[in-house]
């Protein structure tokens, strides 16, 4: 019977090994399809987040004798969103909400609305004085006087040509009983292109320096901004550990 069937032009014996290969090929295609579907969804979310995260899990970052306990969605770079020791930590948050990234805050972080994101960088202290403390011994000799009136009681000073601070101005405001408020701001086209053209550094914790950069529009609200930064730092930074 096998010989008769084999001689028939309408009948072909299919090798079992070939059928197994066909089965495995279809199985592999099915698994690949599932992987592409799952991977596509993950990649799609990753692209949509554009480096942001809405994860609010607290991360414990150790810097010297300091512990910075901060939600992951405050931390600017993905590789830094972990517990452990770091030599620098970069954060970003909204003002005046002082919160991190979320779906509701997407437009603010994508700068689709008015500029309101401030950037914070914690690093070991490299200088004995912060920006306010450096005004009298350093900055005061590098600026062109008199200055021009700025917003909210500030005075804006241009730097001398030999100062090394090209296309920058120094914003100064008196604070009774304290060193003056001091911030450096970009000027001209550079300022227009920057999301946060002004910066100020303060000493925090145990031998840490915090530099925060902010939109120039917030210079007119410098008292509240400086107070909000100090309050936020007090809430996330524990020194003496």
Short mmCIF file of C-alpha atoms in Angstrom, two decimals:
data_model
loop_
_atom_site.label_atom_id
_atom_site.label_comp_id
_atom_site.label_asym_id
_atom_site.label_seq_id
_atom_site.Cartn_x
_atom_site.Cartn_y
_atom_site.Cartn_z
CA UNK A 1 0.00 0.00 0.00
CA UNK A 2 2.86 2.43 0.81
CA UNK A 3 4.42 1.71 -2.59
CA UNK A 4 1.11 2.34 -4.32
CA UNK A 5 0.54 5.54 -2.44
CA UNK A 6 4.06 6.67 -3.14
CA UNK A 7 3.59 6.04 -6.86
CA UNK A 8 0.44 8.17 -6.93
CA UNK A 9 1.09 11.69 -8.31
CA UNK A 10 -1.53 13.15 -5.93
CA UNK A 11 0.02 11.90 -2.70
CA UNK A 12 3.21 13.06 -0.97
CA UNK A 13 4.64 11.81 2.29
CA UNK A 14 5.57 14.77 4.56
CA UNK A 15 8.69 14.23 6.64
CA UNK A 16 8.00 14.56 10.40
CA UNK A 17 11.27 16.48 10.92
CA UNK A 18 10.13 19.11 8.42
CA UNK A 19 6.79 19.48 10.21
CA UNK A 20 8.60 20.04 13.52
CA UNK A 21 10.67 22.77 11.93
CA UNK A 22 7.54 24.45 10.58
CA UNK A 23 5.92 24.27 14.03
CA UNK A 24 8.96 25.74 15.76
CA UNK A 25 9.15 28.51 13.16
CA UNK A 26 5.53 29.51 13.75
CA UNK A 27 6.05 29.32 17.53
CA UNK A 28 9.08 31.57 17.26
CA UNK A 29 7.12 34.06 15.14
CA UNK A 30 4.35 34.07 17.73
CA UNK A 31 6.81 34.74 20.56
CA UNK A 32 8.48 37.47 18.50
CA UNK A 33 5.11 39.09 17.90
CA UNK A 34 4.38 39.12 21.63
CA UNK A 35 7.83 40.53 22.38
CA UNK A 36 7.37 43.29 19.80
CA UNK A 37 3.96 44.14 21.24
CA UNK A 38 5.23 44.31 24.82
CA UNK A 39 8.47 46.05 23.84
CA UNK A 40 6.58 48.52 21.69
CA UNK A 41 4.36 49.48 24.58
CA UNK A 42 7.36 49.90 26.88
CA UNK A 43 9.30 51.87 24.27
CA UNK A 44 6.25 53.98 23.51
CA UNK A 45 5.93 54.92 27.19
CA UNK A 46 9.68 55.56 27.38
CA UNK A 47 9.55 57.90 24.40
CA UNK A 48 6.45 59.64 25.75
CA UNK A 49 8.16 60.20 29.11
CA UNK A 50 11.20 61.69 27.31
CA UNK A 51 13.52 60.90 30.21
CA UNK A 52 11.03 61.93 32.90
CA UNK A 53 9.51 59.61 35.47
CA UNK A 54 6.34 59.91 37.51
CA UNK A 55 7.73 57.46 40.11
CA UNK A 56 7.37 59.02 43.56
CA UNK A 57 9.43 56.39 45.40
CA UNK A 58 11.87 58.09 47.78
CA UNK A 59 15.56 57.64 46.97
CA UNK A 60 18.21 57.93 49.68
CA UNK A 61 21.28 59.60 48.21
CA UNK A 62 24.36 59.87 50.43
CA UNK A 63 26.81 62.73 49.91
CA UNK A 64 29.52 63.03 52.55
CA UNK A 65 27.80 63.26 55.93
CA UNK A 66 24.49 64.14 54.31
CA UNK A 67 21.52 62.09 53.20
CA UNK A 68 19.21 63.56 50.56
CA UNK A 69 15.84 61.80 50.64
CA UNK A 70 13.94 62.78 47.53
CA UNK A 71 11.25 61.26 45.26
CA UNK A 72 12.55 59.76 42.02
CA UNK A 73 10.44 62.18 39.96
CA UNK A 74 12.50 65.06 41.37
CA UNK A 75 15.76 63.55 40.08
CA UNK A 76 16.74 64.88 36.70
CA UNK A 77 18.77 61.98 35.25
CA UNK A 78 17.66 58.35 35.06
CA UNK A 79 21.01 56.86 36.16
CA UNK A 80 20.86 58.91 39.37
CA UNK A 81 17.43 57.58 40.42
CA UNK A 82 18.80 55.05 42.88
CA UNK A 83 19.83 54.71 46.50
CA UNK A 84 23.51 55.03 47.33
CA UNK A 85 26.53 57.30 47.38
CA UNK A 86 26.85 60.12 44.85
CA UNK A 87 29.29 62.96 44.23
CA UNK A 88 26.58 65.13 42.68
CA UNK A 89 22.79 65.12 42.52
CA UNK A 90 20.73 67.09 39.99
CA UNK A 91 17.06 67.79 40.63
CA UNK A 92 14.32 69.75 38.87
CA UNK A 93 10.96 70.91 40.10
CA UNK A 94 8.16 73.36 39.44
CA UNK A 95 7.80 76.72 41.08
CA UNK A 96 5.79 77.66 43.08
CA UNK A 97 4.39 74.14 43.51
CA UNK A 98 7.85 72.77 44.39
CA UNK A 99 6.90 69.34 43.07
CA UNK A 100 8.43 66.89 40.60
CA UNK A 101 7.29 65.52 37.26
CA UNK A 102 3.78 64.13 36.89
CA UNK A 103 1.28 63.69 34.09
CA UNK A 104 -0.55 66.78 35.29
CA UNK A 105 2.71 68.75 35.19
CA UNK A 106 3.82 67.49 31.75
CA UNK A 107 3.29 70.81 29.95
CA UNK A 108 5.29 72.71 32.55
CA UNK A 109 8.24 70.32 32.32
CA UNK A 110 8.07 70.39 28.52
CA UNK A 111 8.09 74.20 28.73
CA UNK A 112 4.84 74.40 26.79
CA UNK A 113 3.60 77.04 29.22
CA UNK A 114 5.45 79.87 30.96
CA UNK A 115 8.95 79.08 32.23
CA UNK A 116 8.61 77.80 35.77
CA UNK A 117 11.11 74.94 36.15
CA UNK A 118 14.04 75.41 38.49
CA UNK A 119 17.14 73.20 38.51
CA UNK A 120 19.03 72.26 41.67
CA UNK A 121 22.51 70.72 41.92
CA UNK A 122 23.99 69.40 45.17
CA UNK A 123 27.78 69.04 45.32
CA UNK A 124 30.50 68.96 47.99
CA UNK A 125 31.41 72.49 49.03
CA UNK A 126 34.46 73.75 47.10
CA UNK A 127 34.61 77.35 48.37
CA UNK A 128 34.47 78.72 51.89
CA UNK A 129 31.81 81.30 50.97
CA UNK A 130 28.57 81.02 49.03
CA UNK A 131 27.55 83.55 46.37
CA UNK A 132 26.22 86.06 48.90
CA UNK A 133 29.40 85.80 50.94
CA UNK A 134 31.56 86.29 47.85
CA UNK A 135 30.00 89.63 46.94
CA UNK A 136 32.13 91.89 49.17
CA UNK A 137 35.53 90.24 48.67
CA UNK A 138 35.18 89.22 45.01
CA UNK A 139 32.19 90.36 42.96
CA UNK A 140 32.21 93.95 44.16
CA UNK A 141 35.58 94.48 42.45
CA UNK A 142 34.40 92.93 39.17
CA UNK A 143 31.27 94.98 38.44
CA UNK A 144 30.65 98.30 36.73
CA UNK A 145 29.09 100.89 39.04
CA UNK A 146 26.56 102.35 39.30
CA UNK A 147 24.13 99.62 38.43
CA UNK A 148 20.61 99.89 37.05
CA UNK A 149 17.38 99.26 38.98
CA UNK A 150 16.04 95.72 38.64
CA UNK A 151 12.82 94.01 39.74
CA UNK A 152 11.74 93.84 43.39
CA UNK A 153 14.47 96.02 44.81
CA UNK A 154 17.36 94.38 42.99
CA UNK A 155 20.17 96.25 41.29
CA UNK A 156 21.69 94.88 38.10
CA UNK A 157 25.39 95.34 37.47
CA UNK A 158 27.37 94.62 34.33
CA UNK A 159 30.72 92.90 34.76
CA UNK A 160 33.99 94.49 33.72
CA UNK A 161 35.56 93.24 30.49
CA UNK A 162 38.41 91.56 32.38
CA UNK A 163 36.18 89.82 34.90
CA UNK A 164 35.72 86.67 32.82
CA UNK A 165 31.93 86.85 33.10
CA UNK A 166 31.01 87.60 29.50
CA UNK A 167 27.36 88.25 28.68
CA UNK A 168 26.34 88.12 32.34
CA UNK A 169 24.97 90.57 34.87
CA UNK A 170 25.00 90.44 38.65
CA UNK A 171 21.72 90.91 40.50
CA UNK A 172 22.06 92.26 44.05
CA UNK A 173 19.41 92.94 46.71
CA UNK A 174 19.94 94.05 50.30
CA UNK A 175 18.75 91.79 53.11
CA UNK A 176 18.70 93.41 56.56
CA UNK A 177 21.04 91.63 58.94
CA UNK A 178 22.35 89.29 56.25
CA UNK A 179 24.72 89.23 53.32
CA UNK A 180 22.92 90.50 50.20
CA UNK A 181 20.96 88.29 47.87
CA UNK A 182 23.25 87.66 44.89
CA UNK A 183 22.53 85.92 41.59
CA UNK A 184 24.30 85.84 38.23
CA UNK A 185 22.15 86.02 35.11
CA UNK A 186 22.92 85.61 31.43
CA UNK A 187 22.17 88.63 29.27
CA UNK A 188 21.38 89.22 25.61
CA UNK A 189 20.59 86.38 23.17
CA UNK A 190 22.07 83.76 25.54
CA UNK A 191 19.45 84.62 28.14
CA UNK A 192 16.61 84.32 25.63
CA UNK A 193 17.76 80.84 24.57
CA UNK A 194 18.18 79.53 28.11
CA UNK A 195 15.37 77.97 30.15
CA UNK A 196 17.00 79.05 33.41
CA UNK A 197 19.50 81.87 32.77
CA UNK A 198 19.92 82.92 36.41
CA UNK A 199 21.82 81.01 39.07
CA UNK A 200 22.63 81.32 42.73
CA UNK A 201 24.53 79.04 45.09
CA UNK A 202 24.06 78.64 48.84
CA UNK A 203 25.70 76.50 51.51
CA UNK A 204 23.52 73.73 52.90
CA UNK A 205 23.83 70.72 55.17
CA UNK A 206 27.25 69.51 56.22
CA UNK A 207 29.76 71.05 53.76
CA UNK A 208 27.44 70.92 50.76
CA UNK A 209 26.88 73.55 48.09
CA UNK A 210 23.53 73.91 46.37
CA UNK A 211 23.37 75.76 43.06
CA UNK A 212 19.91 76.55 41.81
CA UNK A 213 19.13 77.92 38.35
CA UNK A 214 15.86 79.65 37.57
CA UNK A 215 14.04 81.62 34.85
CA UNK A 216 14.85 85.32 34.85
CA UNK A 217 11.14 86.07 35.23
CA UNK A 218 11.42 84.75 38.79
CA UNK A 219 14.01 87.36 39.73
CA UNK A 220 11.10 89.65 40.51
CA UNK A 221 10.02 87.15 43.16
CA UNK A 222 13.46 86.44 44.58
CA UNK A 223 12.45 86.65 48.26
CA UNK A 224 9.76 83.98 47.95
CA UNK A 225 11.89 81.85 45.63
CA UNK A 226 14.88 81.84 47.98
CA UNK A 227 12.61 81.02 50.93
CA UNK A 228 10.93 78.18 49.00
CA UNK A 229 14.31 76.69 48.10
CA UNK A 230 15.45 76.83 51.72
CA UNK A 231 12.23 75.20 52.92
CA UNK A 232 12.41 72.41 50.33
CA UNK A 233 16.06 71.69 51.16
CA UNK A 234 15.23 71.55 54.87
CA UNK A 235 12.61 68.91 54.10
CA UNK A 236 14.77 66.59 51.99
CA UNK A 237 18.27 67.02 53.45
CA UNK A 238 19.47 65.38 56.66
CA UNK A 239 22.98 66.35 57.74
CA UNK A 240 25.41 64.84 60.24
CA UNK A 241 24.98 61.17 59.28
#
